[in-house]
Every structure is written in C-alpha cells, then in structure tokens.
Tab-separated table of C-alpha atoms in Angstrom:
chain	number	residue	atom	x	y	z
A	1	MET	CA	69.977	133.676	-83.209
A	2	SER	CA	69.487	137.317	-84.166
A	3	ASP	CA	71.545	140.063	-82.499
A	4	ALA	CA	68.789	142.602	-83.130
A	5	PRO	CA	67.555	144.380	-79.987
A	6	GLU	CA	64.156	143.450	-78.601
A	7	SER	CA	63.039	147.048	-78.691
A	8	GLN	CA	61.415	148.117	-81.948
A	9	ASP	CA	61.788	151.784	-81.207
A	10	PRO	CA	63.403	153.326	-84.341
A	11	ALA	CA	65.862	155.289	-82.210
A	12	ASP	CA	66.916	152.133	-80.379
A	13	LEU	CA	67.321	150.225	-83.638
A	14	ARG	CA	69.526	152.965	-85.033
A	15	VAL	CA	71.820	153.154	-82.022
A	16	ALA	CA	72.155	149.337	-81.954
A	17	SER	CA	73.051	149.055	-85.651
A	18	ARG	CA	76.705	149.388	-86.676
A	19	GLU	CA	75.854	151.790	-89.494
A	20	LEU	CA	73.255	153.677	-87.405
A	21	ASP	CA	70.636	152.969	-90.068
A	22	GLY	CA	68.360	150.685	-88.003
A	23	ARG	CA	69.382	147.583	-90.005
A	24	ARG	CA	71.891	144.793	-89.722
A	25	PRO	CA	74.702	144.334	-89.027
A	26	TRP	CA	73.925	144.826	-85.371
A	27	LEU	CA	76.164	145.361	-82.412
A	28	ILE	CA	76.809	142.034	-80.680
A	29	PRO	CA	75.730	142.104	-77.018
A	30	ASP	CA	78.655	139.957	-75.823
A	31	GLU	CA	81.251	142.145	-77.582
A	32	GLN	CA	82.587	145.490	-76.480
A	33	VAL	CA	80.967	148.501	-78.128
A	34	PRO	CA	83.717	150.685	-79.618
A	35	TYR	CA	84.099	154.175	-78.224
A	36	GLY	CA	83.949	155.502	-81.755
A	37	HIS	CA	80.468	154.029	-82.198
A	38	VAL	CA	79.297	155.989	-79.170
A	39	LEU	CA	80.655	159.238	-80.570
A	40	HIS	CA	79.307	158.515	-84.024
A	41	ALA	CA	75.830	157.805	-82.642
A	42	ALA	CA	75.927	160.986	-80.576
A	43	ALA	CA	76.821	163.038	-83.674
A	44	VAL	CA	74.162	161.473	-85.875
A	45	GLN	CA	71.389	161.574	-83.289
A	46	ARG	CA	72.401	164.999	-82.000
A	47	CYS	CA	72.561	163.953	-78.408
A	48	SER	CA	75.285	163.669	-75.820
A	49	PRO	CA	77.624	160.649	-75.731
A	50	ALA	CA	76.416	160.044	-72.155
A	51	ALA	CA	72.854	159.672	-73.465
A	52	VAL	CA	74.058	157.121	-76.042
A	53	VAL	CA	75.867	155.133	-73.340
A	54	SER	CA	72.726	155.098	-71.161
A	55	ARG	CA	70.559	153.964	-74.044
A	56	LEU	CA	72.959	151.176	-75.039
A	57	ALA	CA	73.127	149.970	-71.432
A	58	ALA	CA	69.333	149.874	-71.308
A	59	LEU	CA	69.354	147.727	-74.447
A	60	GLY	CA	71.725	145.222	-72.830
A	61	TYR	CA	75.074	146.440	-74.130
A	62	THR	CA	76.974	146.575	-70.867
A	63	ASP	CA	80.543	146.366	-72.181
A	64	ILE	CA	81.113	149.789	-73.655
A	65	GLN	CA	84.617	151.101	-74.288
A	66	HIS	CA	85.409	154.230	-72.308
A	67	SER	CA	88.059	156.903	-72.521
A	68	GLU	CA	90.367	157.683	-69.623
A	69	ALA	CA	88.997	161.205	-69.869
A	70	SER	CA	85.425	162.211	-69.261
A	71	LEU	CA	82.922	161.991	-72.085
A	72	PRO	CA	82.625	165.135	-74.228
A	73	ASP	CA	79.432	167.122	-73.893
A	74	SER	CA	78.695	166.946	-77.598
A	75	VAL	CA	79.993	165.546	-80.882
A	76	ASP	CA	79.638	167.151	-84.309
A	77	LEU	CA	79.243	165.358	-87.608
A	78	ASP	CA	82.525	167.024	-88.630
A	79	ASP	CA	84.216	165.015	-85.868
A	80	VAL	CA	83.304	161.641	-87.371
A	81	PRO	CA	86.087	161.555	-90.032
A	82	LEU	CA	88.644	162.231	-87.294
A	83	ILE	CA	87.784	159.098	-85.336
A	84	ARG	CA	87.878	156.672	-88.251
A	85	ASP	CA	91.095	154.655	-88.150
A	86	VAL	CA	93.114	155.709	-91.225
A	87	GLY	CA	95.113	152.489	-91.012
A	88	ALA	CA	92.064	150.275	-91.659
A	89	GLU	CA	92.228	149.122	-95.279
A	90	TYR	CA	89.057	147.160	-95.967
A	91	SER	CA	86.292	148.451	-93.709
A	92	VAL	CA	85.397	151.388	-91.514
A	93	THR	CA	87.090	150.867	-88.155
A	94	TRP	CA	86.835	153.218	-85.251
A	95	LEU	CA	89.970	154.631	-83.706
A	96	ASP	CA	90.859	152.691	-80.551
A	97	VAL	CA	90.576	155.116	-77.644
A	98	GLY	CA	92.676	152.758	-75.537
A	99	LYS	CA	95.787	153.385	-77.645
A	100	PRO	CA	97.737	156.594	-78.241
A	101	VAL	CA	96.788	158.386	-81.439
A	102	SER	CA	99.536	158.186	-84.055
A	103	LEU	CA	100.942	161.158	-85.911
A	104	ARG	CA	99.746	159.541	-89.132
A	105	GLN	CA	96.168	159.544	-87.841
A	106	VAL	CA	96.336	163.250	-87.091
A	107	LEU	CA	97.935	164.236	-90.400
A	108	GLU	CA	95.772	162.082	-92.656
A	109	SER	CA	92.634	163.207	-90.841
A	110	ALA	CA	93.769	166.793	-91.224
A	111	GLY	CA	94.294	166.273	-94.936
A	112	GLN	CA	90.913	164.628	-95.415
A	113	THR	CA	89.069	167.429	-93.617
A	114	ASP	CA	91.230	170.365	-94.753
A	115	ARG	CA	92.096	171.337	-91.203
A	116	GLY	CA	95.386	172.172	-89.588
A	117	PRO	CA	97.115	169.347	-87.683
A	118	ALA	CA	96.938	171.336	-84.448
A	119	THR	CA	93.183	171.771	-84.837
A	120	VAL	CA	92.714	168.038	-85.367
A	121	ALA	CA	94.953	167.164	-82.427
A	122	ARG	CA	93.070	169.507	-80.095
A	123	ARG	CA	89.718	168.134	-81.202
A	124	LEU	CA	90.782	164.517	-80.742
A	125	THR	CA	92.001	165.376	-77.260
A	126	ALA	CA	88.677	167.056	-76.488
A	127	LEU	CA	86.879	163.913	-77.688
A	128	GLY	CA	88.775	161.809	-75.155
A	129	TYR	CA	91.698	160.491	-77.197
A	130	ARG	CA	95.296	160.579	-76.033
A	131	LEU	CA	98.000	161.703	-78.453
A	132	GLY	CA	101.103	159.607	-78.818
A	133	ASP	CA	103.480	162.316	-77.628
A	134	GLY	CA	101.210	163.535	-74.873
A	135	ASP	CA	101.423	167.173	-75.971
A	136	GLY	CA	101.175	167.141	-79.744
A	137	ALA	CA	98.437	169.745	-79.946
A	138	GLN	CA	100.821	172.335	-78.573
A	139	SER	CA	103.629	171.770	-81.092
A	140	LEU	CA	101.811	171.012	-84.342
A	141	PRO	CA	101.240	173.720	-86.960
A	142	ASP	CA	97.823	175.312	-87.402
A	143	THR	CA	98.199	175.574	-91.163
A	144	PRO	CA	96.946	172.621	-93.243
A	145	HIS	CA	99.293	170.964	-95.733
A	146	SER	CA	98.087	168.150	-97.971
A	147	GLY	CA	101.624	166.778	-98.316
A	148	ASP	CA	102.120	166.036	-94.606
A	149	PRO	CA	101.357	162.294	-94.907
A	150	VAL	CA	103.944	162.016	-97.691
A	151	LEU	CA	106.556	163.605	-95.444
A	152	ILE	CA	106.174	160.923	-92.765
A	153	SER	CA	105.729	157.922	-95.062
A	154	THR	CA	109.014	156.087	-95.585
A	155	ASP	CA	107.641	154.310	-98.644
A	156	ARG	CA	104.435	155.057	-100.516
A	157	GLY	CA	104.135	151.381	-101.451
A	158	SER	CA	102.448	148.648	-99.448
A	159	TYR	CA	105.607	147.928	-97.423
A	160	GLY	CA	106.141	151.459	-96.173
A	161	GLU	CA	106.316	152.496	-92.558
A	162	TRP	CA	105.198	155.698	-90.890
A	163	LEU	CA	107.259	158.027	-88.793
A	164	ASP	CA	105.669	158.800	-85.456
A	165	TRP	CA	105.852	161.471	-82.792
A	166	GLY	CA	109.388	162.708	-82.169
A	167	ASP	CA	111.103	160.263	-84.554
A	168	GLU	CA	114.322	161.246	-86.276
A	169	VAL	CA	113.831	161.527	-90.020
A	170	PRO	CA	116.524	159.836	-92.140
A	171	THR	CA	118.094	162.346	-94.517
A	172	PRO	CA	117.166	160.330	-97.634
A	173	GLN	CA	113.535	160.499	-96.503
A	174	VAL	CA	113.623	164.300	-96.690
A	175	LEU	CA	114.953	164.146	-100.250
A	176	ARG	CA	112.506	161.462	-101.369
A	177	ALA	CA	109.523	163.322	-99.955
A	178	ALA	CA	110.681	166.595	-101.501
A	179	ARG	CA	110.952	164.899	-104.865
A	180	GLU	CA	107.444	163.436	-104.605
A	181	LEU	CA	105.923	166.708	-103.407
A	182	ARG	CA	107.865	168.756	-105.989
A	183	CYS	CA	109.145	171.093	-103.333
A	184	SER	CA	112.617	171.999	-102.149
A	185	PRO	CA	114.315	169.798	-99.540
A	186	TYR	CA	114.569	172.886	-97.335
A	187	ALA	CA	110.786	173.352	-97.403
A	188	ALA	CA	110.277	169.655	-96.635
A	189	ALA	CA	112.757	169.784	-93.767
A	190	THR	CA	111.232	172.839	-92.115
A	191	ARG	CA	107.747	171.318	-92.312
A	192	LEU	CA	109.009	168.109	-90.701
A	193	LEU	CA	110.450	170.120	-87.835
A	194	ALA	CA	107.122	171.939	-87.478
A	195	LEU	CA	105.464	168.533	-87.127
A	196	GLY	CA	107.679	167.796	-84.132
A	197	LEU	CA	110.045	165.386	-85.864
A	198	ARG	CA	113.827	165.518	-85.576
A	199	LEU	CA	116.452	165.855	-88.300
A	200	PRO	CA	120.140	164.907	-88.239
A	201	TYR	CA	120.933	168.434	-89.418
A	202	THR	CA	119.592	171.967	-89.033
A	203	PRO	CA	117.900	173.332	-92.176
A	204	GLU	CA	119.326	176.639	-93.379
A	205	PRO	CA	117.774	179.106	-95.851
A	206	ALA	CA	120.988	178.970	-97.904
A	207	ASP	CA	120.240	175.291	-98.569
A	208	GLU	CA	117.786	176.444	-101.233
A	209	LEU	CA	120.647	177.770	-103.316
A	210	LEU	CA	122.804	174.711	-102.697
A	211	LEU	CA	120.090	172.509	-104.112
A	212	ARG	CA	119.372	174.355	-107.299
A	213	SER	CA	121.258	175.905	-110.166
A	214	SER	CA	122.495	179.411	-109.344
A	215	GLU	CA	121.395	180.527	-112.818
A	216	GLU	CA	118.179	178.616	-113.509
A	217	GLN	CA	116.731	178.911	-109.969
A	218	ASP	CA	115.066	175.566	-110.490
A	219	LEU	CA	113.740	174.341	-107.140
A	220	ARG	CA	113.502	170.771	-108.357
A	221	GLN	CA	116.978	170.441	-109.787
A	222	GLY	CA	118.637	169.341	-106.578
A	223	VAL	CA	116.102	166.591	-106.006
A	224	ARG	CA	117.164	164.707	-109.115
A	225	TRP	CA	120.584	164.112	-107.507
A	226	LEU	CA	118.949	161.908	-104.884
A	227	TYR	CA	120.973	158.798	-105.707
A	228	TRP	CA	124.285	160.349	-106.778
A	229	GLU	CA	126.573	163.237	-106.019
A	230	PRO	CA	125.936	166.743	-107.341
A	231	PRO	CA	128.061	167.846	-110.295
A	232	VAL	CA	131.315	169.577	-109.371
A	233	GLY	CA	130.290	172.474	-111.585
A	234	HIS	CA	127.223	173.092	-109.443
A	235	VAL	CA	129.310	173.064	-106.257
A	236	LEU	CA	131.817	175.549	-107.673
A	237	ALA	CA	129.060	177.814	-109.025
A	238	VAL	CA	127.277	177.954	-105.668
A	239	ALA	CA	130.566	178.503	-103.835
A	240	GLN	CA	131.308	181.421	-106.144
A	241	GLU	CA	127.862	182.955	-105.681
A	242	LEU	CA	127.919	182.614	-101.897
A	243	ALA	CA	131.612	183.531	-101.619
A	244	ARG	CA	132.226	180.376	-99.604
A	245	PRO	CA	134.883	177.667	-100.042
A	246	ALA	CA	133.861	174.872	-102.395
A	247	ALA	CA	134.837	172.281	-99.784
A	248	GLU	CA	132.368	173.871	-97.367
A	249	ILE	CA	129.579	173.637	-99.942
A	250	ALA	CA	130.415	169.990	-100.653
A	251	ALA	CA	130.429	169.196	-96.938
A	252	ARG	CA	127.035	170.825	-96.472
A	253	LEU	CA	125.594	168.841	-99.392
A	254	ALA	CA	126.855	165.663	-97.720
A	255	GLU	CA	125.034	166.683	-94.519
A	256	LEU	CA	121.877	167.103	-96.593
A	257	GLY	CA	122.126	163.525	-97.815
A	258	TYR	CA	123.818	163.908	-101.175
A	259	GLY	CA	127.064	162.404	-102.383
A	260	ARG	CA	130.174	164.453	-101.691
A	261	PRO	CA	132.085	165.268	-104.877
A	262	ALA	CA	135.802	165.933	-104.808
A	263	VAL	CA	136.364	169.657	-105.290
A	264	PRO	CA	139.622	171.497	-105.983
A	265	ASP	CA	141.360	173.452	-103.247
A	266	SER	CA	142.010	176.259	-105.705
A	267	PRO	CA	139.406	176.677	-108.476
A	268	GLU	CA	140.714	178.015	-111.776
A	269	ALA	CA	139.157	180.693	-113.940
A	270	ASP	CA	138.068	178.271	-116.659
A	271	ASP	CA	136.665	175.573	-114.358
A	272	LEU	CA	133.020	176.591	-114.695
A	273	VAL	CA	133.344	176.870	-118.458
A	274	ILE	CA	134.879	173.442	-119.024
A	275	LEU	CA	132.504	171.830	-116.522
A	276	SER	CA	129.371	173.142	-118.259
A	277	GLU	CA	127.811	171.088	-121.032
A	278	GLN	CA	127.318	174.169	-123.204
A	279	LEU	CA	130.720	175.670	-122.257
A	280	ASN	CA	129.000	178.817	-121.005
A	281	GLY	CA	129.804	178.484	-117.309
A	282	ARG	CA	126.200	177.669	-116.415
A	283	SER	CA	123.997	174.646	-115.794
A	284	PRO	CA	123.537	171.971	-117.086
A	285	TRP	CA	126.810	170.664	-115.682
A	286	LEU	CA	128.843	167.645	-116.703
A	287	VAL	CA	127.940	164.547	-114.701
A	288	VAL	CA	130.656	161.984	-114.079
A	289	ASN	CA	130.259	159.005	-116.415
A	290	THR	CA	131.581	156.009	-114.484
A	291	VAL	CA	131.273	153.619	-117.439
A	292	VAL	CA	132.795	155.149	-120.560
A	293	GLY	CA	134.333	158.299	-119.152
A	294	LEU	CA	134.453	161.808	-120.541
A	295	SER	CA	133.390	162.736	-124.061
A	296	LEU	CA	136.369	163.421	-126.294
A	297	ALA	CA	134.245	165.878	-128.252
A	298	HIS	CA	133.662	167.912	-125.075
A	299	ILE	CA	137.404	168.119	-124.439
A	300	LEU	CA	138.060	169.435	-127.923
A	301	ARG	CA	135.172	171.894	-127.734
A	302	ALA	CA	136.438	173.111	-124.353
A	303	ALA	CA	139.941	173.527	-125.769
A	304	LEU	CA	138.585	175.655	-128.608
A	305	ALA	CA	136.449	177.724	-126.205
A	306	THR	CA	139.318	178.465	-123.807
A	307	GLY	CA	142.324	178.499	-126.155
A	308	ARG	CA	143.988	175.746	-124.151
A	309	SER	CA	145.356	172.456	-125.459
A	310	PRO	CA	143.265	169.267	-125.359
A	311	SER	CA	145.766	167.625	-123.000
A	312	ASP	CA	145.565	170.620	-120.640
A	313	ILE	CA	141.767	170.450	-120.623
A	314	ALA	CA	141.771	166.679	-120.094
A	315	GLY	CA	144.223	167.023	-117.214
A	316	ARG	CA	142.166	169.687	-115.496
A	317	LEU	CA	138.919	167.751	-115.915
A	318	ALA	CA	140.645	164.680	-114.475
A	319	THR	CA	141.539	166.760	-111.419
A	320	LEU	CA	137.855	167.698	-111.201
A	321	GLY	CA	136.776	164.046	-111.235
A	322	HIS	CA	136.099	163.491	-114.957
A	323	TRP	CA	138.335	160.822	-116.453
A	324	LEU	CA	139.053	160.056	-120.081
A	325	HIS	CA	138.883	156.432	-121.198
A	326	GLU	CA	142.279	154.767	-121.514
A	327	ASN	CA	141.642	153.916	-125.174
A	328	ALA	CA	141.139	157.559	-126.119
A	329	LYS	CA	144.014	159.337	-127.890
A	330	LEU	CA	144.061	163.078	-127.602
A	331	PRO	CA	145.101	165.117	-130.637
A	332	ALA	CA	147.773	167.747	-130.057
A	333	ILE	CA	145.466	170.560	-131.071
A	334	ALA	CA	141.698	170.963	-131.254
A	335	ASP	CA	140.056	171.303	-134.622
A	336	GLU	CA	136.480	172.247	-135.505
A	337	ALA	CA	136.324	169.538	-138.155
A	338	GLU	CA	137.383	166.963	-135.574
A	339	VAL	CA	134.624	168.106	-133.255
A	340	ARG	CA	132.033	167.823	-136.019
A	341	LEU	CA	133.243	164.314	-136.769
A	342	LEU	CA	133.106	163.213	-133.139
A	343	GLU	CA	129.600	164.612	-132.758
A	344	THR	CA	128.409	162.143	-135.419
A	345	VAL	CA	129.858	159.133	-133.574
A	346	ASP	CA	127.361	157.376	-131.314
A	347	ARG	CA	129.837	154.710	-130.165
A	348	SER	CA	131.937	154.840	-127.001
A	349	PHE	CA	135.531	153.753	-126.569
A	350	LEU	CA	134.183	150.459	-125.244
A	351	ASP	CA	132.313	149.761	-128.491
A	352	ASP	CA	133.467	148.619	-131.901
A	353	VAL	CA	132.917	151.073	-134.730
A	354	HIS	CA	131.586	149.136	-137.698
A	355	LEU	CA	131.206	149.889	-141.366
A	356	GLU	CA	127.708	151.316	-140.989
A	357	ASN	CA	128.955	153.720	-138.319
A	358	VAL	CA	131.776	154.923	-140.549
A	359	LEU	CA	129.440	155.422	-143.505
A	360	ARG	CA	126.996	157.362	-141.353
A	361	SER	CA	129.720	159.735	-140.122
A	362	ALA	CA	131.024	160.161	-143.664
A	363	SER	CA	127.541	161.061	-144.863
A	364	LEU	CA	126.997	163.574	-142.052
A	365	THR	CA	130.375	165.295	-142.428
A	366	GLY	CA	130.972	165.099	-146.194
A	367	ARG	CA	134.278	163.303	-145.624
A	368	SER	CA	135.333	160.113	-147.323
A	369	PRO	CA	134.812	156.835	-145.432
A	370	ALA	CA	138.566	156.213	-145.599
A	371	ASP	CA	139.283	159.601	-143.988
A	372	VAL	CA	136.671	158.980	-141.274
A	373	ALA	CA	138.075	155.523	-140.517
A	374	SER	CA	141.618	156.871	-140.375
A	375	ARG	CA	140.736	159.709	-137.999
A	376	LEU	CA	138.640	157.556	-135.691
A	377	THR	CA	141.462	155.023	-135.462
A	378	ALA	CA	143.907	157.818	-134.666
A	379	LEU	CA	141.569	159.012	-131.890
A	380	GLY	CA	141.503	155.569	-130.258
A	381	TYR	CA	138.317	153.972	-131.583
A	382	ARG	CA	138.306	150.282	-132.524
A	383	LEU	CA	137.432	149.502	-136.164
A	384	PRO	CA	137.476	145.696	-136.373
A	385	ASP	CA	135.927	145.315	-139.824
A	386	GLU	CA	138.484	144.184	-142.393
A	387	VAL	CA	137.224	146.300	-145.248
A	388	GLU	CA	138.786	148.736	-147.653
A	389	TYR	CA	137.060	152.049	-147.089
A	390	PRO	CA	136.501	154.149	-150.236
A	391	GLU	CA	138.407	157.399	-150.652
A	392	VAL	CA	135.530	159.097	-152.438
A	393	ARG	CA	133.681	161.724	-150.480
A	394	GLY	CA	129.930	161.393	-150.266
A	395	SER	CA	127.495	164.257	-150.406
A	396	LEU	CA	126.358	165.729	-147.098
A	397	ALA	CA	123.186	164.129	-145.713
A	398	GLY	CA	120.177	166.278	-146.527
A	399	SER	CA	121.950	168.302	-149.238
C-alpha cells in the first residue's frame, strides 16, 4: 500500500514528501509528523508554519508534533540547518522539539552557519525550541568561534561525550582542548566560562606566562606538558620574572592540571643555568628522566660553565629533582675532553658498551680505543666484551 497522498496537487505532494521534492519517501499517515518537517516545509514553500499544519491536516496527517510555545510566524531557509539534529550520524533527523536543546546542538549549529552561539540560541527559542538551561541565550557569547565544539567534547573519537549546560569542565579537558585548538589554556578556559560552563579554578591573565617559556613566549609550550609536570627550570624562571615564590607558581600549575614539581625553598644563582639544556639560563629546560637519570655530560658541561665541581653540580641538581644513575662515577674535576667523549656515547648507564661503541667514540674523538675504554669504565659504564683494545689512535672521523 502506497503512503502517497490522494491529492495530486504539486504543493500537496511536496509537503507530504520527507524531502519536500514531491517524491517518495512519503510521510506515513499513522506516524507523527516531526516539528522540524513543519518548519522545513514552511521555509521552502515560503508560507507560515500554521499554513503547513493546516495543509497536512487536510491531507490526513492528524498527528503533528507541536512545540510548547506558539508557532513562529515565519521560517527562513537559513533556519533549516539549526533544526537538523547534529547528533544524527547516518541520515537527516529533525531536532526533537519535545526535548531540551543541548549545548552541543547550539555550538555545532553556530559553527556550521558561522553565527554566534547567542544568535543561534535566540533563533531556536523563537522557533519554539527550549534550551537545556532555560536561559542560555542570555549567557552565551555573540561572537562565533569554530573551536567551541572541541572545547565541550571530552574525546574527539567515537566514544567521546559532550559537556552540557552548566557542567563543570575537568581540568585535563581544558588542556586537551587547548592542545587540539593550538591556543593557550587560558584562552580555552575563558571561552568555556563564556559558554556558561564551570571550572574548578578561576582563570587568571598571568596563567599565560605560567604556561609558556618566559623567553620564547611560545603559547603552545605549556600544552606539551599535558601528561607530566613542568620542568623545574620553567617554574623558577617564571617565579623570577613575576617576582613570586617558586612554590606559589608550582601550586598554581597544579591547580591548572599539571604535575607539581618539587621546587627549592631558596633558589641559587646558578639554578637556571644548570637547569637549562644549553646552560644559558633559558628554555629548553631539563626534563626529569625517570629511567636512566641525568646525563653525565650535562653535569660536566654545567661544572665548566659555572666553575663549580661536578659533585657540587650533581648534588644541586639532585635537590632540584634530577638524579644521577647509581652506576655513574663522577670525576673530581670537569674536563672538556671528557665532555667531548661523553657526547659521542649513545649508551646509558643501563646499557652495555660494546666494541663497536668504543670504536665509534675513538673515531669521533681521535683517542685510542684503549683510552676510550679505560675512561668509560672509570666513569661507570659497563664494558662486558673481553677484548684487548688497541692503544693506537685512529684519525678523526671526516678528517
């Protein structure tokens, strides 16, 4: 049995067809006509929704979904994208007027139509829909932002959930969204508040500096610490620039969702130098290596840069959270030749140093394999190969 209407009037056929094209699939007389279909038909046929309802009733469609509010006087074609359910994955589904409109619906519709969330919320209300918070149009921002859906999506994969009106945003969500949008966590947090969501902390303008290098001014640097604690060097540098205690900076970073590094009560003059990878007191900073510990070469380079002994440098870095592997043996004094040797070694104190590693270092430094093997053993490396290393020096690689 066909569901086509008996009337052959082209206008009737269009209003009774789901796609408003006068062809199947047709509305089913025994099923409720969605409210969205009424609005869509009114927009396409440039008539009032009330006229569409009357025409459908005359064609035998008596079960028509209604809004709790009165029908709007008119509907524009620009309104149609707003009333399509953004959660429908496989086919066009009209937004259910009997349920509160989700924040996701407003934000995704705003993004698709390049309108501000407040504009979309007001228009949906005017069309007869009820917002989930009851007063969202008053609190939402007027400015459009294409990243809004990312801010409220807890996971961009298929198993993600969506934050809704008035929800509290988990701190890691702010950081994850900021990373995906390539913006600062402060910018992400303030936009979330503008969308009516709650945060477990109050965003502060100074957070921008806490989450980036004080020298490089890189807005994305803080985001890469999402799953670990910020380097101590960064904390001390920001504390120095803001003239605030390092412990206060570390505590604020913990509030913002980052790990809380241990910081000294009394920073020393050389701390920023020995904590920087380039020994210049600036980012990039040393990151704690929880597997093999601190680089022995860095300790010796830091000793040379500051005029302090290797043991003094190692002790201070240990206080700052950077430990030296128990197998490592510190020399009494730092030597440039020792640093050059260590920079050719790509093995950690957990690894065995084999013949090929010794020969490579000898080639790169111009030292004899026997000398290289002797020095590496003295520094704590394991050389398990039972070989007699030659005393003859090789020529430097590339010479």
